[in-house]
Coordinates of C-alpha atoms in Angstrom, one line a residue:
E50 CA 3.7 -0.4 -46.9
T51 CA 7.0 0.3 -45.3
E52 CA 7.6 0.7 -41.5
Q53 CA 10.7 2.2 -40.0
F54 CA 11.3 1.2 -36.4
S55 CA 14.1 0.9 -33.8
L56 CA 14.9 -1.6 -31.1
D57 CA 16.2 1.3 -29.0
D58 CA 13.2 0.8 -26.7
I59 CA 10.0 -1.2 -26.5
S60 CA 7.9 1.8 -27.6
D61 CA 9.0 1.5 -31.2
L62 CA 7.8 -2.1 -31.4
R63 CA 4.2 -1.3 -30.8
F64 CA 2.0 -1.5 -34.0
E65 CA -1.7 -1.5 -34.7
G66 CA -3.5 -3.9 -37.0
C67 CA -3.8 -7.6 -37.5
C68 CA -2.0 -10.5 -35.9
L69 CA 0.9 -12.0 -37.8
E70 CA -0.2 -15.4 -36.7
A71 CA -3.2 -15.0 -39.0
V72 CA -0.8 -14.7 -42.0
E73 CA -0.5 -18.2 -43.5
E74 CA 2.9 -17.8 -45.3
P75 CA 5.0 -14.9 -44.2
V76 CA 7.4 -13.8 -46.9
N77 CA 11.1 -14.5 -46.6
M78 CA 11.9 -10.9 -45.8
L79 CA 9.5 -10.9 -42.9
K80 CA 10.9 -14.2 -41.7
H81 CA 14.3 -12.6 -41.8
L82 CA 13.0 -9.6 -39.8
C83 CA 11.8 -11.9 -37.1
M84 CA 15.3 -13.2 -36.7
V85 CA 16.6 -9.6 -36.5
L86 CA 14.0 -8.8 -33.8
C87 CA 15.1 -11.7 -31.7
C88 CA 18.8 -11.5 -32.1
S89 CA 19.7 -7.8 -32.9
P90 CA 21.4 -5.8 -30.2
I91 CA 19.5 -3.0 -28.7
G92 CA 20.0 0.2 -30.7
K93 CA 20.2 -1.4 -34.1
T94 CA 17.7 0.1 -36.6
T95 CA 16.2 -1.8 -39.4
S96 CA 13.2 -1.7 -41.8
F97 CA 11.1 -4.0 -43.8
S98 CA 8.7 -3.9 -46.7
S99 CA 5.6 -6.1 -47.1
T100 CA 2.3 -6.2 -48.8
R101 CA 0.8 -7.4 -45.6
R102 CA -1.0 -5.1 -43.2
R103 CA 0.7 -3.7 -40.1
I104 CA 1.1 -6.1 -37.3
R105 CA 1.2 -6.0 -33.5
S106 CA 4.8 -6.3 -32.1
S107 CA 3.7 -8.8 -29.4
S108 CA 2.5 -11.2 -32.0
L109 CA 5.5 -10.5 -34.1
L110 CA 7.8 -11.2 -31.2
R111 CA 6.0 -14.5 -30.3
V112 CA 6.4 -15.7 -33.9
A113 CA 9.9 -14.4 -34.1
R114 CA 10.9 -16.5 -31.1
R115 CA 9.3 -19.6 -32.6
M116 CA 11.0 -19.0 -36.0
S117 CA 14.4 -18.5 -34.5
S118 CA 14.0 -21.6 -32.4
D119 CA 12.7 -23.6 -35.4
N120 CA 15.8 -22.5 -37.4
G121 CA 18.2 -23.5 -34.7
Q122 CA 19.5 -20.0 -34.3
P123 CA 20.7 -18.8 -30.9
Q124 CA 18.2 -16.4 -29.2
Q125 CA 19.6 -13.3 -27.5
R126 CA 17.4 -12.4 -24.6
R127 CA 16.3 -8.8 -24.5
R128 CA 17.4 -6.8 -21.5
L129 CA 15.0 -4.2 -20.1
S130 CA 15.4 -1.9 -17.1
I131 CA 12.5 -1.6 -14.7
G132 CA 12.2 1.1 -12.0
V133 CA 9.8 0.4 -9.1
I134 CA 9.0 3.4 -6.8
G135 CA 8.2 2.0 -3.3
G136 CA 9.4 -1.0 -1.4
G137 CA 6.1 -1.9 0.3
A138 CA 3.9 -4.8 -0.5
A139 CA 3.0 -3.4 -3.9
G140 CA 6.6 -2.7 -4.9
L141 CA 7.8 -6.1 -3.6
A142 CA 5.1 -8.0 -5.6
T143 CA 5.9 -6.0 -8.7
A144 CA 9.6 -6.7 -8.4
R145 CA 8.9 -10.4 -7.8
A146 CA 6.7 -10.6 -10.9
F147 CA 9.5 -9.3 -13.1
L148 CA 12.1 -11.5 -11.6
R149 CA 9.8 -14.5 -11.8
S150 CA 9.5 -13.8 -15.5
N151 CA 13.3 -13.9 -15.8
E152 CA 13.2 -17.6 -15.0
E153 CA 10.9 -18.5 -17.9
S154 CA 10.9 -15.8 -20.6
N155 CA 13.0 -14.4 -23.5
A156 CA 13.7 -11.2 -21.6
I157 CA 15.9 -10.2 -18.8
F158 CA 14.5 -7.6 -16.5
D159 CA 16.9 -5.5 -14.5
V160 CA 14.8 -4.4 -11.5
T161 CA 15.6 -1.5 -9.2
I162 CA 13.3 -0.7 -6.3
F163 CA 13.5 2.8 -4.8
E164 CA 12.6 2.7 -1.1
S165 CA 12.9 5.9 1.0
R166 CA 13.3 4.1 4.3
M167 CA 15.9 1.6 5.3
N168 CA 13.7 -1.5 5.3
P169 CA 11.0 -3.1 3.1
G170 CA 7.3 -3.2 4.2
G171 CA 6.1 0.3 3.4
V172 CA 3.1 1.4 5.4
W173 CA 3.3 -1.8 7.6
K174 CA 6.5 -0.8 9.3
Y175 CA 5.4 0.8 12.5
D176 CA 7.4 3.7 14.0
E177 CA 6.6 4.9 17.5
G178 CA 6.9 8.7 17.2
A179 CA 9.1 10.6 19.5
S180 CA 7.4 12.3 22.4
G181 CA 5.7 15.5 21.1
E182 CA 6.4 14.7 17.5
K183 CA 3.5 14.8 15.1
K184 CA 3.0 11.3 13.7
S185 CA 3.0 11.1 9.9
R186 CA 2.4 7.4 9.2
P187 CA -0.9 5.6 9.5
M188 CA 0.2 2.5 11.4
Y189 CA -0.8 2.7 15.1
R190 CA 0.3 0.8 18.2
N191 CA -2.5 -1.7 18.6
L192 CA -3.6 -2.2 15.0
R193 CA -4.7 -5.7 13.9
T194 CA -5.8 -6.4 10.4
N195 CA -9.5 -6.4 9.5
L196 CA -8.9 -9.2 6.9
P197 CA -7.7 -12.7 7.8
K198 CA -4.1 -13.5 6.8
E199 CA -5.4 -16.5 4.8
L200 CA -7.1 -14.0 2.5
M201 CA -4.3 -11.4 2.5
Q202 CA -1.5 -13.8 1.5
F203 CA 0.2 -13.6 -1.9
P204 CA -0.8 -16.4 -4.3
E205 CA 2.6 -18.1 -4.3
F206 CA 3.5 -17.5 -0.6
A207 CA 1.3 -19.1 2.0
W208 CA 0.9 -17.4 5.3
G209 CA 0.9 -19.9 8.2
D210 CA 0.1 -23.6 8.2
G211 CA -3.7 -23.3 8.1
D212 CA -4.0 -25.4 11.2
G213 CA -5.9 -22.8 13.2
R214 CA -3.3 -22.5 16.0
D215 CA -2.3 -19.0 14.9
A216 CA -4.7 -16.1 14.8
S217 CA -6.1 -15.2 11.3
Y218 CA -6.3 -11.5 12.1
V219 CA -2.8 -10.4 12.7
T220 CA -0.9 -7.4 14.1
H221 CA 1.0 -4.9 12.0
G222 CA 4.2 -6.5 13.3
Q223 CA 3.2 -9.9 11.9
V224 CA 2.3 -8.3 8.5
Q225 CA 5.8 -6.7 8.5
E226 CA 7.4 -10.0 9.3
Y227 CA 5.5 -11.7 6.5
L228 CA 6.7 -9.1 4.0
E229 CA 10.3 -9.4 5.2
D230 CA 10.0 -13.2 4.8
Y231 CA 8.6 -12.7 1.3
T232 CA 11.6 -10.3 0.5
N233 CA 14.0 -12.9 1.8
E234 CA 12.4 -15.9 0.1
F235 CA 12.6 -14.3 -3.3
N236 CA 16.0 -12.5 -2.7
L237 CA 14.5 -9.1 -3.3
H238 CA 16.9 -7.2 -1.0
K239 CA 19.6 -7.0 -3.6
H240 CA 17.3 -5.1 -5.9
I241 CA 16.3 -2.5 -3.4
K242 CA 18.0 0.9 -3.1
Y243 CA 17.3 1.8 0.6
G244 CA 17.3 5.4 1.7
C245 CA 16.5 6.6 -1.8
K246 CA 13.7 9.1 -2.3
V247 CA 12.5 9.6 -5.9
E248 CA 12.4 13.4 -6.5
H249 CA 11.2 13.6 -10.1
L250 CA 9.7 11.5 -12.9
L251 CA 10.0 12.5 -16.5
V252 CA 8.8 11.0 -19.7
S253 CA 12.0 11.1 -21.6
S254 CA 11.1 10.2 -25.2
D255 CA 7.5 11.3 -25.7
K256 CA 7.1 11.6 -29.4
G257 CA 4.2 14.0 -29.0
V258 CA 2.1 12.4 -31.7
E259 CA -1.0 10.3 -31.6
S260 CA 0.7 7.0 -31.7
D261 CA 0.9 3.9 -29.6
D262 CA 3.9 5.3 -27.7
W263 CA 5.8 3.4 -25.0
P264 CA 8.4 5.9 -24.0
R265 CA 11.3 5.4 -21.6
I266 CA 11.0 7.0 -18.2
Q267 CA 13.7 9.1 -16.4
L268 CA 13.9 9.1 -12.6
K269 CA 15.8 11.4 -10.4
W270 CA 16.4 10.4 -6.8
S271 CA 18.3 11.5 -3.8
E272 CA 20.1 9.3 -1.2
E273 CA 20.7 9.9 2.4
G274 CA 23.5 12.4 2.6
G275 CA 22.2 14.4 -0.3
T276 CA 23.7 12.6 -3.3
E277 CA 21.5 12.9 -6.4
S278 CA 21.3 10.4 -9.3
V279 CA 19.5 10.1 -12.6
D280 CA 18.7 7.1 -14.7
I281 CA 16.4 6.1 -17.5
F282 CA 14.2 3.0 -17.5
D283 CA 12.3 1.0 -20.1
S284 CA 9.3 0.9 -17.7
V285 CA 8.5 2.4 -14.3
C286 CA 6.0 1.1 -11.9
V287 CA 4.7 3.5 -9.2
A288 CA 4.0 1.6 -6.0
N289 CA 4.3 4.4 -3.4
G290 CA 1.0 3.6 -1.7
H291 CA -1.9 5.9 -0.9
Y292 CA -1.8 6.4 2.9
S293 CA 0.5 9.4 3.2
S294 CA -1.6 12.4 2.2
P295 CA -4.5 12.8 4.7
S296 CA -7.9 13.9 3.3
Y297 CA -10.2 16.3 5.2
P298 CA -13.8 16.9 4.3
E299 CA -15.1 20.4 4.2
I300 CA -17.3 21.1 7.3
P301 CA -18.9 24.6 7.5
G302 CA -17.9 26.4 10.6
L303 CA -14.9 24.2 11.4
R304 CA -12.9 27.4 12.0
H305 CA -15.1 28.1 15.1
F306 CA -14.0 24.9 16.8
K307 CA -11.6 25.7 19.6
G308 CA -10.4 22.2 20.5
R309 CA -7.9 19.8 19.0
V310 CA -8.4 18.9 15.3
M311 CA -6.4 15.9 14.0
H312 CA -6.4 13.2 11.4
S313 CA -6.3 9.4 12.1
I314 CA -2.8 9.3 10.6
E315 CA -1.7 11.0 13.9
Y316 CA -3.4 8.4 16.2
D317 CA -1.3 6.0 18.1
D318 CA -2.2 5.4 21.7
P319 CA -5.7 5.6 23.2
A320 CA -4.3 6.9 26.5
Q321 CA -4.0 10.4 25.1
F322 CA -7.8 10.6 24.9
A323 CA -8.4 9.8 28.6
G324 CA -11.3 11.9 29.9
R325 CA -11.9 13.6 26.6
T326 CA -15.1 14.0 24.5
V327 CA -14.1 13.0 21.0
L328 CA -15.8 13.2 17.6
L329 CA -14.6 10.8 15.0
V330 CA -15.6 11.8 11.5
G331 CA -15.7 8.6 9.4
A332 CA -16.8 5.2 10.4
R333 CA -15.0 2.8 8.1
A334 CA -12.0 0.6 9.2
S335 CA -9.9 3.2 11.0
G336 CA -12.7 5.2 12.5
A337 CA -14.5 2.2 13.9
D338 CA -11.3 0.7 15.3
I339 CA -10.2 4.0 16.9
A340 CA -13.7 4.5 18.4
R341 CA -13.5 1.1 20.0
E342 CA -10.0 1.6 21.4
I343 CA -10.6 5.0 22.9
A344 CA -14.1 4.2 24.3
S345 CA -12.5 2.5 27.3
V346 CA -10.7 5.7 28.4
A347 CA -12.6 8.7 26.8
N348 CA -15.5 10.4 28.6
C349 CA -17.6 10.1 25.5
V350 CA -17.1 9.2 21.8
Y351 CA -19.2 10.4 18.9
L352 CA -18.8 8.4 15.7
S353 CA -20.1 10.2 12.6
D354 CA -21.0 7.8 9.8
S355 CA -22.4 9.2 6.5
T356 CA -24.4 6.0 5.9
C357 CA -26.1 6.2 9.3
T358 CA -29.7 7.4 9.4
E359 CA -30.5 7.4 13.1
K360 CA -28.7 8.2 16.3
Q361 CA -27.6 5.0 18.1
E362 CA -26.0 4.6 21.5
H363 CA -23.6 1.7 22.3
G364 CA -22.2 2.3 25.7
S365 CA -20.0 5.3 25.6
V366 CA -20.0 5.4 21.8
H367 CA -22.7 7.4 20.1
L368 CA -23.2 6.6 16.4
L369 CA -24.5 9.6 14.5
P370 CA -25.2 10.5 10.8
R371 CA -22.9 12.7 8.7
T372 CA -21.4 15.9 10.3
K373 CA -23.2 18.9 8.9
S374 CA -21.8 22.0 10.5
I375 CA -20.2 23.7 13.6
D376 CA -21.7 26.7 15.3
E377 CA -19.7 29.7 16.6
D378 CA -20.2 28.4 20.2
G379 CA -18.7 25.0 19.2
A380 CA -21.9 23.0 19.0
I381 CA -21.7 20.4 16.3
H382 CA -24.7 19.4 14.1
F383 CA -25.4 16.1 12.4
S384 CA -28.1 15.4 9.8
S385 CA -29.8 12.7 7.8
G386 CA -32.4 13.9 5.4
E387 CA -34.6 16.3 7.4
K388 CA -33.6 15.0 10.7
E389 CA -30.9 16.7 12.8
W390 CA -29.0 16.1 16.0
T391 CA -26.6 18.4 18.0
A392 CA -23.7 17.5 20.3
A393 CA -22.0 20.0 22.6
G394 CA -18.9 19.7 24.8
I395 CA -16.7 18.0 22.2
D396 CA -13.0 18.9 22.8
T397 CA -11.4 16.8 20.1
I398 CA -12.2 16.1 16.4
C399 CA -10.4 13.3 14.7
F400 CA -10.9 12.9 10.9
A401 CA -10.9 9.3 9.9
S402 CA -11.7 10.4 6.4
G403 CA -9.2 8.6 4.3
Y404 CA -6.3 9.7 2.1
D405 CA -5.7 11.4 -1.2
Y406 CA -3.6 9.9 -4.0
S407 CA -0.2 11.6 -4.0
F408 CA 2.7 11.4 -6.4
P409 CA 5.1 14.2 -5.2
F410 CA 7.6 13.2 -7.9
I411 CA 5.1 14.0 -10.8
N412 CA 4.6 17.6 -11.7
D413 CA 4.1 19.9 -14.7
D414 CA 7.7 19.3 -15.8
S415 CA 7.1 15.5 -16.0
N416 CA 6.0 15.8 -19.6
L417 CA 3.0 13.7 -18.6
D418 CA -0.6 14.5 -19.1
M419 CA -2.1 13.4 -15.8
S420 CA -4.6 14.5 -13.2
F421 CA -4.8 13.7 -9.5
V422 CA -6.6 16.6 -7.9
K423 CA -6.4 16.8 -4.1
G424 CA -9.8 15.9 -2.7
E425 CA -11.1 14.1 -5.8
R426 CA -9.3 10.7 -5.1
R427 CA -9.2 10.1 -8.8
V428 CA -6.2 9.4 -11.0
K429 CA -6.5 9.8 -14.7
P430 CA -6.1 8.8 -17.5
L431 CA -5.6 5.2 -16.5
Y432 CA -6.3 2.1 -18.6
K433 CA -7.8 -0.7 -16.4
Q434 CA -6.9 1.4 -13.3
L435 CA -3.3 0.4 -13.9
W436 CA -1.5 1.7 -17.0
H437 CA -1.1 5.3 -18.0
A438 CA -3.5 5.3 -21.0
K439 CA -1.2 7.3 -23.2
H440 CA 2.2 6.0 -22.0
P441 CA 1.7 2.4 -20.8
S442 CA 5.4 2.1 -20.0
L443 CA 4.3 3.9 -16.8
A444 CA 2.0 1.9 -14.5
F445 CA 0.4 2.6 -11.1
I446 CA 0.1 -0.5 -8.8
G447 CA -2.5 -0.7 -6.1
L448 CA -4.8 2.3 -6.8
P449 CA -8.1 0.4 -6.4
H450 CA -9.5 0.5 -2.9
S451 CA -11.9 -1.6 -0.8
V452 CA -10.0 -4.6 -2.1
V453 CA -7.8 -7.4 -0.8
P454 CA -4.5 -5.7 -1.6
F455 CA -1.7 -8.2 -1.7
P456 CA -3.2 -10.6 -4.3
L457 CA -4.4 -7.7 -6.4
F458 CA -0.9 -6.3 -6.5
D459 CA 0.4 -9.7 -7.7
F460 CA -2.1 -9.9 -10.5
Q461 CA -1.6 -6.4 -11.6
A462 CA 2.2 -6.9 -11.7
S463 CA 1.9 -10.0 -13.8
A464 CA -0.3 -8.1 -16.3
I465 CA 2.4 -5.4 -16.6
V466 CA 5.1 -8.0 -17.2
S467 CA 3.1 -9.6 -20.0
Q468 CA 3.1 -6.4 -22.0
L469 CA 6.9 -6.1 -21.9
C470 CA 7.5 -9.8 -22.5
P471 CA 4.5 -11.3 -24.2
T472 CA 3.8 -15.0 -23.9
E473 CA 1.6 -17.3 -26.0
G474 CA -1.4 -16.7 -23.7
S475 CA -1.1 -13.1 -23.0
K476 CA -3.2 -10.3 -24.5
T477 CA -1.8 -7.2 -26.0
L478 CA -3.2 -3.8 -24.8
P479 CA -5.5 -2.1 -27.4
P480 CA -4.3 0.8 -29.5
L481 CA -3.9 4.3 -28.0
D482 CA -7.3 5.7 -29.0
D483 CA -9.1 2.7 -27.4
R484 CA -7.1 3.0 -24.2
M485 CA -7.8 6.7 -23.9
S486 CA -11.5 6.2 -24.6
S487 CA -11.7 3.4 -22.0
A488 CA -9.8 5.5 -19.4
E489 CA -12.3 8.4 -19.9
I490 CA -15.3 6.1 -19.5
D491 CA -13.7 4.6 -16.3
A492 CA -13.1 8.1 -14.9
L493 CA -16.7 9.1 -15.3
S494 CA -18.4 5.8 -14.5
A495 CA -18.7 6.2 -10.7
D496 CA -21.7 8.0 -9.2
R497 CA -19.2 10.0 -7.1
V498 CA -15.7 11.1 -8.2
V499 CA -14.2 9.8 -5.0
D500 CA -15.5 6.3 -5.9
T501 CA -13.6 6.1 -9.2
H502 CA -11.2 3.5 -7.9
Y503 CA -13.7 1.7 -5.6
L504 CA -14.0 -2.0 -6.5
G505 CA -15.4 -3.9 -3.5
G506 CA -17.3 -6.9 -4.9
K507 CA -16.1 -6.1 -8.4
Q508 CA -12.5 -6.9 -7.5
W509 CA -12.8 -10.6 -8.3
D510 CA -13.7 -10.1 -11.9
Y511 CA -10.9 -7.4 -12.1
C512 CA -8.4 -10.0 -10.8
R513 CA -9.6 -12.5 -13.4
E514 CA -9.2 -9.8 -16.1
M515 CA -5.6 -9.1 -15.0
C516 CA -4.9 -12.8 -15.2
R517 CA -6.4 -13.1 -18.6
I518 CA -4.3 -10.2 -19.9
A519 CA -1.2 -11.8 -18.3
G520 CA -2.1 -15.2 -19.8
T521 CA -2.0 -16.8 -16.4
Y522 CA -5.7 -17.6 -15.9
T523 CA -6.0 -21.3 -15.0
E524 CA -8.2 -23.5 -12.9
K525 CA -5.8 -23.2 -10.0
T526 CA -6.0 -19.4 -10.3
E527 CA -9.8 -19.5 -10.4
N528 CA -9.9 -21.6 -7.3
Y529 CA -7.6 -19.1 -5.5
I530 CA -9.7 -16.1 -6.5
A531 CA -13.0 -17.8 -5.7
T532 CA -11.7 -18.9 -2.3
N533 CA -10.7 -15.3 -1.7
A534 CA -14.2 -14.1 -2.6
A535 CA -15.7 -16.6 -0.1
L536 CA -13.4 -15.6 2.7
Y537 CA -13.9 -11.9 2.0
D538 CA -17.7 -12.2 2.1
R539 CA -17.6 -14.2 5.4
S540 CA -15.2 -11.9 7.2
G541 CA -17.2 -9.0 6.0
V542 CA -20.4 -10.4 7.4
E543 CA -18.7 -11.0 10.8
R544 CA -17.1 -7.6 10.9
K545 CA -20.3 -5.7 10.0
G546 CA -22.1 -7.5 12.8
M547 CA -19.9 -5.8 15.4
K548 CA -21.3 -2.7 17.3
P549 CA -19.1 0.4 17.8
G550 CA -17.4 0.2 21.2
G551 CA -18.4 -3.4 21.6
E552 CA -16.1 -6.5 22.0
D553 CA -13.9 -7.2 19.0
L554 CA -14.9 -10.8 18.7
Y555 CA -14.8 -11.2 14.9
R556 CA -11.0 -11.0 15.0
E557 CA -10.9 -14.2 17.1
T558 CA -12.2 -16.3 14.2
R559 CA -9.6 -18.5 12.7
F560 CA -9.8 -19.8 9.1
S561 CA -8.1 -22.3 6.8
R562 CA -8.3 -22.3 3.0
V563 CA -9.8 -25.1 0.9
D564 CA -9.0 -23.9 -2.5
E565 CA -9.8 -27.0 -4.4
A566 CA -13.4 -26.6 -3.2
Q567 CA -13.3 -22.8 -3.5
T568 CA -14.2 -22.4 0.1
Y569 CA -12.8 -22.3 3.7
K570 CA -13.1 -23.9 7.1
I571 CA -13.7 -22.1 10.3
L572 CA -11.4 -23.6 12.9
H573 CA -12.3 -21.4 15.8
S574 CA -15.0 -18.7 16.4
E575 CA -16.4 -16.9 19.4
L576 CA -19.4 -15.6 17.5
A577 CA -22.8 -17.0 17.4
P578 CA -23.6 -18.9 14.2
I579 CA -24.2 -16.6 11.2
A580 CA -26.5 -17.5 8.4
T581 CA -24.8 -16.9 5.0
A582 CA -26.3 -17.2 1.5

């Protein structure tokens, strides 16, 4: 059969069928084609005829490189443009993965990171809001991480000496410093366009057919001062985070409440709650931490936890089941099964209820079939919670939640790179129909829509899968992932043993990694011994 294809962009090099490496004796014409693929300038169009079945381009390119090398012909490295939206941890890890590949692959990636602020770090850069100004970023004054730094660190960039002299649970300022050190270490600053806000994303060459399509992506952005620019990229990685669009649960009767209603994104200083009676709706990381902080100054704190089944009192903090409704007189009802409790006199409600996924640069004019409905916390269609299932030249870094983020970003980024510059060990993504089917199954697999991107304990196998796709899964990688899993479980046990409003003792534990044994050492702890499986 005859195939017509162009080197204009990577999308035209994606085929379905068997692997060329399974063909024992490629015909001379096919061998010549391999040379063309390796050495032709972008934009040249060619064709070939063969009695063989259609082949995957990644396999073809691997053999093409080998053939050109075997024949002593010079190899021209392909140059691909990569746009990364966001200069936080996810965006930095993505850029680093592409630039790392430049050192060892047959492609040259020109990487541009678009960061709306004037510094890297994303959500970790703390800004103290001006007096009276409504805070719009989630980082607050006294935040310390709820995961140890030995667990949070990127695989290739250790955090601290592991000697136990420094705290394992660090402040937001220390995380920001780590990300700035990472940026400097790998010379990422020169790839970042600071003060640039991406306004619109457009699939620029969608063929509109049921094919394995890798279109180029157009981005439009504005700079401080109002200057607008447009450029087209071979691939775009969205790494804009998911802590900017507050999510609010629907509570019947909320309109009756006469006090202050806020979201945890606005929280900064416990002093503003002095003498108040506060209801926090949501008892995960932010809710529990804010309850602990304000308990020392507030008159009373109610912490509503949907997993709670009985009312509990811990000093000035009252733990209650889910918030059911609010009466016209302002009384608030809580329920678990047939049991119900009521609280009166509450003057402040703070929703620590998480965030929606938000991509303000994607709209109906983006030529992109995509869904991210406010309140659902589900993005689709995604293959492996990463690639747009139809257009895998567009990827979304860091959507899974309840994970250790920095390592996961790194593994995802390496998997993306492997599809644009395959190596001997990497795995090519399946054909379009298989990707779309897998994406639909993933979108419907969770018991609740809002849990679509929840990983928790499943994150370790997910990380292994990313490494296998990238062709980077080794014994060293397994030791790293297994050590992460052990640290994650231990820190989780210690954290869950803390009572709302009680002393924050788990954050005093100090760890060191022992990757070769897939475990850790506790160098300091103020907790009583905890039995672990």
